[in-house]
Amino acid sequence: MVRKFFVVDREGDNKDYGQAFEPVSGQVSEDEVRLETGLLLLLSELALLMEELSEVKDKEPVQSLKILSDTLNNVAGFAEQSLGEALREGFLLDALLDASGSFSHLKLLHADHNRLSAQTAINLYGGWTGDANGKNQAFRQISLGMVRVLESYLNYIAEFFSTPYLAQEWKETLEIYINELSELVKSVVYR
């Protein structure tokens, strides 16, 4: 038996984010069921934030930085709540450091108690005096870096499924989400 899961946006439209197999009794641990249920709710929240990002990207591109940091903080909170002690201490700082190797402007973001603040970058955006192309490149780097950190969290969470079909389904689902978010972020023009 296969079940579909949907994310309902603010207007009530259903968005198909894939399918997951119906667990067979005794094959899936209670922890995995709880994690899967939490991930379904998290994806619903993330879909709403992605919709919000889509709405502001052309009108107020700087707001995308705030939305991306909110998205990342929601996932960080979920990981802390769902994984507890299994989430290694300093995960956010390690993920930021790793991503900053590819996205050097990511260092402009401030992290405190496993939460990310984009306020420094937002302030810099408002006071930018350089050329428009440099501005666009710098803030695109910051945005794509946040997506990379978000991907680190989601991949880490997906590793906690020990049932092979659940692990595979969630890895694929989360990869689809990250790809869609990346494409949306790439379409933002910071002017």
CSV table of C-alpha atoms in Angstrom, one decimal:
chain,number,residue,atom,x,y,z
A,1,MET,CA,0.0,0.0,0.0
A,2,VAL,CA,1.3,3.4,-0.9
A,3,ARG,CA,0.3,6.7,0.7
A,4,LYS,CA,0.8,10.1,-0.7
A,5,PHE,CA,1.6,13.1,1.4
A,6,PHE,CA,0.7,16.6,0.6
A,7,VAL,CA,1.6,20.0,1.8
A,8,VAL,CA,-1.2,22.5,2.0
A,9,ASP,CA,-0.3,26.1,1.4
A,10,ARG,CA,-2.1,29.2,2.6
A,11,GLU,CA,-4.7,29.2,-0.2
A,12,GLY,CA,-5.5,25.5,0.4
A,13,ASP,CA,-3.8,24.2,-2.7
A,14,ASN,CA,-2.3,20.8,-2.4
A,15,LYS,CA,1.3,20.3,-3.4
A,16,ASP,CA,2.4,16.7,-3.9
A,17,TYR,CA,5.8,16.3,-2.3
A,18,GLY,CA,6.1,12.6,-3.1
A,19,GLN,CA,5.0,9.4,-1.6
A,20,ALA,CA,6.1,7.1,1.2
A,21,PHE,CA,5.3,3.5,1.6
A,22,GLU,CA,2.9,2.5,4.3
A,23,PRO,CA,4.9,1.0,7.1
A,24,VAL,CA,4.3,-2.6,7.8
A,25,SER,CA,3.6,-3.3,11.5
A,26,GLY,CA,6.8,-4.4,13.3
A,27,GLN,CA,9.2,-3.2,10.6
A,28,VAL,CA,9.3,0.5,11.6
A,29,SER,CA,10.3,1.6,15.0
A,30,GLU,CA,8.2,4.0,17.0
A,31,ASP,CA,11.0,6.5,16.9
A,32,GLU,CA,10.9,6.4,13.1
A,33,VAL,CA,7.2,6.9,13.0
A,34,ARG,CA,7.5,9.9,15.3
A,35,LEU,CA,10.4,11.3,13.2
A,36,GLU,CA,8.4,10.8,9.9
A,37,THR,CA,5.3,12.5,11.4
A,38,GLY,CA,7.4,15.4,12.5
A,39,LEU,CA,9.1,15.7,9.1
A,40,LEU,CA,5.7,15.8,7.4
A,41,LEU,CA,4.7,18.7,9.6
A,42,LEU,CA,8.1,20.4,9.1
A,43,LEU,CA,7.8,20.1,5.3
A,44,SER,CA,4.4,21.8,5.5
A,45,GLU,CA,6.0,24.7,7.4
A,46,LEU,CA,8.9,24.9,5.0
A,47,ALA,CA,6.6,24.9,2.0
A,48,LEU,CA,4.8,27.9,3.5
A,49,LEU,CA,8.2,29.7,4.0
A,50,MET,CA,9.1,28.8,0.4
A,51,GLU,CA,5.9,30.3,-0.8
A,52,GLU,CA,6.6,33.4,1.2
A,53,LEU,CA,10.1,33.6,-0.3
A,54,SER,CA,8.5,33.3,-3.8
A,55,GLU,CA,6.2,36.2,-3.0
A,56,VAL,CA,8.9,38.6,-1.8
A,57,LYS,CA,11.8,37.7,-4.0
A,58,ASP,CA,11.0,40.3,-6.7
A,59,LYS,CA,9.5,43.0,-4.5
A,60,GLU,CA,11.9,43.0,-1.5
A,61,PRO,CA,14.8,40.6,-2.2
A,62,VAL,CA,16.5,41.4,1.1
A,63,GLN,CA,13.6,39.8,2.9
A,64,SER,CA,14.7,36.5,1.4
A,65,LEU,CA,17.6,36.5,3.8
A,66,LYS,CA,15.3,36.7,6.7
A,67,ILE,CA,13.0,34.0,5.3
A,68,LEU,CA,16.0,31.7,4.7
A,69,SER,CA,17.3,32.2,8.2
A,70,ASP,CA,13.8,31.5,9.6
A,71,THR,CA,13.7,28.3,7.5
A,72,LEU,CA,17.1,27.2,8.8
A,73,ASN,CA,16.1,28.0,12.4
A,74,ASN,CA,12.9,26.0,12.0
A,75,VAL,CA,14.9,23.0,10.8
A,76,ALA,CA,17.5,23.4,13.6
A,77,GLY,CA,14.8,23.5,16.2
A,78,PHE,CA,13.2,20.4,14.7
A,79,ALA,CA,16.5,18.6,14.8
A,80,GLU,CA,17.1,19.5,18.4
A,81,GLN,CA,13.6,18.5,19.4
A,82,SER,CA,13.5,15.3,17.4
A,83,LEU,CA,17.1,14.0,17.7
A,84,GLY,CA,17.9,15.4,21.1
A,85,GLU,CA,21.3,14.3,22.3
A,86,ALA,CA,22.0,12.6,18.9
A,87,LEU,CA,22.4,16.0,17.3
A,88,ARG,CA,26.0,16.8,18.0
A,89,GLU,CA,26.8,20.0,19.8
A,90,GLY,CA,27.9,22.8,17.5
A,91,PHE,CA,26.3,21.3,14.5
A,92,LEU,CA,25.2,24.7,13.1
A,93,LEU,CA,28.7,26.2,13.5
A,94,ASP,CA,30.3,23.2,11.9
A,95,ALA,CA,27.8,23.3,9.0
A,96,LEU,CA,28.4,27.1,8.6
A,97,LEU,CA,32.2,26.6,8.6
A,98,ASP,CA,31.9,23.8,6.0
A,99,ALA,CA,29.6,25.8,3.7
A,100,SER,CA,31.7,29.0,4.0
A,101,GLY,CA,34.5,27.1,2.1
A,102,SER,CA,32.3,27.4,-1.0
A,103,PHE,CA,30.3,30.5,0.0
A,104,SER,CA,32.8,32.9,1.7
A,105,HIS,CA,30.3,35.7,2.3
A,106,LEU,CA,28.4,33.3,4.6
A,107,LYS,CA,30.7,34.5,7.3
A,108,LEU,CA,28.6,37.6,7.6
A,109,LEU,CA,25.9,35.7,9.3
A,110,HIS,CA,25.8,35.5,13.1
A,111,ALA,CA,25.1,32.2,14.9
A,112,ASP,CA,24.1,32.0,18.6
A,113,HIS,CA,22.8,29.0,20.5
A,114,ASN,CA,22.3,27.0,17.3
A,115,ARG,CA,20.2,29.7,15.7
A,116,LEU,CA,21.2,31.9,12.8
A,117,SER,CA,20.7,35.6,12.4
A,118,ALA,CA,20.8,37.3,9.0
A,119,GLN,CA,20.5,40.8,10.5
A,120,THR,CA,24.1,41.7,9.9
A,121,ALA,CA,23.8,40.8,6.2
A,122,ILE,CA,20.4,42.6,6.0
A,123,ASN,CA,22.1,45.7,7.4
A,124,LEU,CA,24.9,45.4,5.0
A,125,TYR,CA,22.4,45.1,2.1
A,126,GLY,CA,20.8,48.4,3.1
A,127,GLY,CA,24.2,50.2,3.3
A,128,TRP,CA,25.8,48.6,0.2
A,129,THR,CA,27.9,51.2,-1.7
A,130,GLY,CA,29.6,48.9,-4.2
A,131,ASP,CA,28.5,48.0,-7.7
A,132,ALA,CA,25.2,46.2,-8.3
A,133,ASN,CA,26.8,43.1,-9.7
A,134,GLY,CA,29.0,42.7,-6.7
A,135,LYS,CA,26.0,43.2,-4.4
A,136,ASN,CA,24.0,40.5,-6.3
A,137,GLN,CA,26.9,38.0,-6.2
A,138,ALA,CA,27.6,38.6,-2.5
A,139,PHE,CA,24.0,38.1,-1.3
A,140,ARG,CA,23.4,35.2,-3.7
A,141,GLN,CA,26.4,33.5,-2.0
A,142,ILE,CA,25.0,34.2,1.4
A,143,SER,CA,21.6,32.8,0.3
A,144,LEU,CA,23.0,29.7,-1.4
A,145,GLY,CA,25.2,29.1,1.6
A,146,MET,CA,22.2,29.1,3.9
A,147,VAL,CA,20.6,26.5,1.6
A,148,ARG,CA,23.8,24.4,1.9
A,149,VAL,CA,23.6,24.5,5.7
A,150,LEU,CA,19.9,23.6,5.6
A,151,GLU,CA,20.8,20.7,3.4
A,152,SER,CA,23.4,19.5,6.0
A,153,TYR,CA,20.7,19.5,8.6
A,154,LEU,CA,18.2,17.7,6.5
A,155,ASN,CA,20.7,15.0,5.4
A,156,TYR,CA,21.7,14.5,9.0
A,157,ILE,CA,18.1,14.0,10.0
A,158,ALA,CA,17.4,11.6,7.2
A,159,GLU,CA,20.3,9.4,8.4
A,160,PHE,CA,18.2,8.5,11.5
A,161,PHE,CA,15.9,6.3,9.5
A,162,SER,CA,17.2,2.7,9.9
A,163,THR,CA,14.4,1.2,7.8
A,164,PRO,CA,15.8,1.2,4.3
A,165,TYR,CA,12.7,2.2,2.3
A,166,LEU,CA,11.9,5.0,4.7
A,167,ALA,CA,15.5,6.2,4.6
A,168,GLN,CA,15.5,6.2,0.8
A,169,GLU,CA,12.1,7.9,0.5
A,170,TRP,CA,13.0,10.7,2.9
A,171,LYS,CA,16.4,11.2,1.2
A,172,GLU,CA,14.7,11.6,-2.1
A,173,THR,CA,11.9,13.8,-0.7
A,174,LEU,CA,14.3,16.1,1.1
A,175,GLU,CA,16.6,16.3,-2.0
A,176,ILE,CA,13.6,17.4,-4.1
A,177,TYR,CA,12.8,20.1,-1.5
A,178,ILE,CA,16.5,21.4,-1.5
A,179,ASN,CA,16.6,21.4,-5.3
A,180,GLU,CA,13.4,23.4,-5.5
A,181,LEU,CA,14.6,25.8,-2.8
A,182,SER,CA,18.0,26.2,-4.6
A,183,GLU,CA,16.3,27.1,-7.9
A,184,LEU,CA,14.1,29.6,-6.1
A,185,VAL,CA,17.0,31.2,-4.4
A,186,LYS,CA,19.0,31.4,-7.6
A,187,SER,CA,16.1,33.4,-9.2
A,188,VAL,CA,16.4,36.2,-6.6
A,189,VAL,CA,18.1,39.3,-7.9
A,190,TYR,CA,19.6,41.4,-5.2
A,191,ARG,CA,19.5,44.9,-6.5
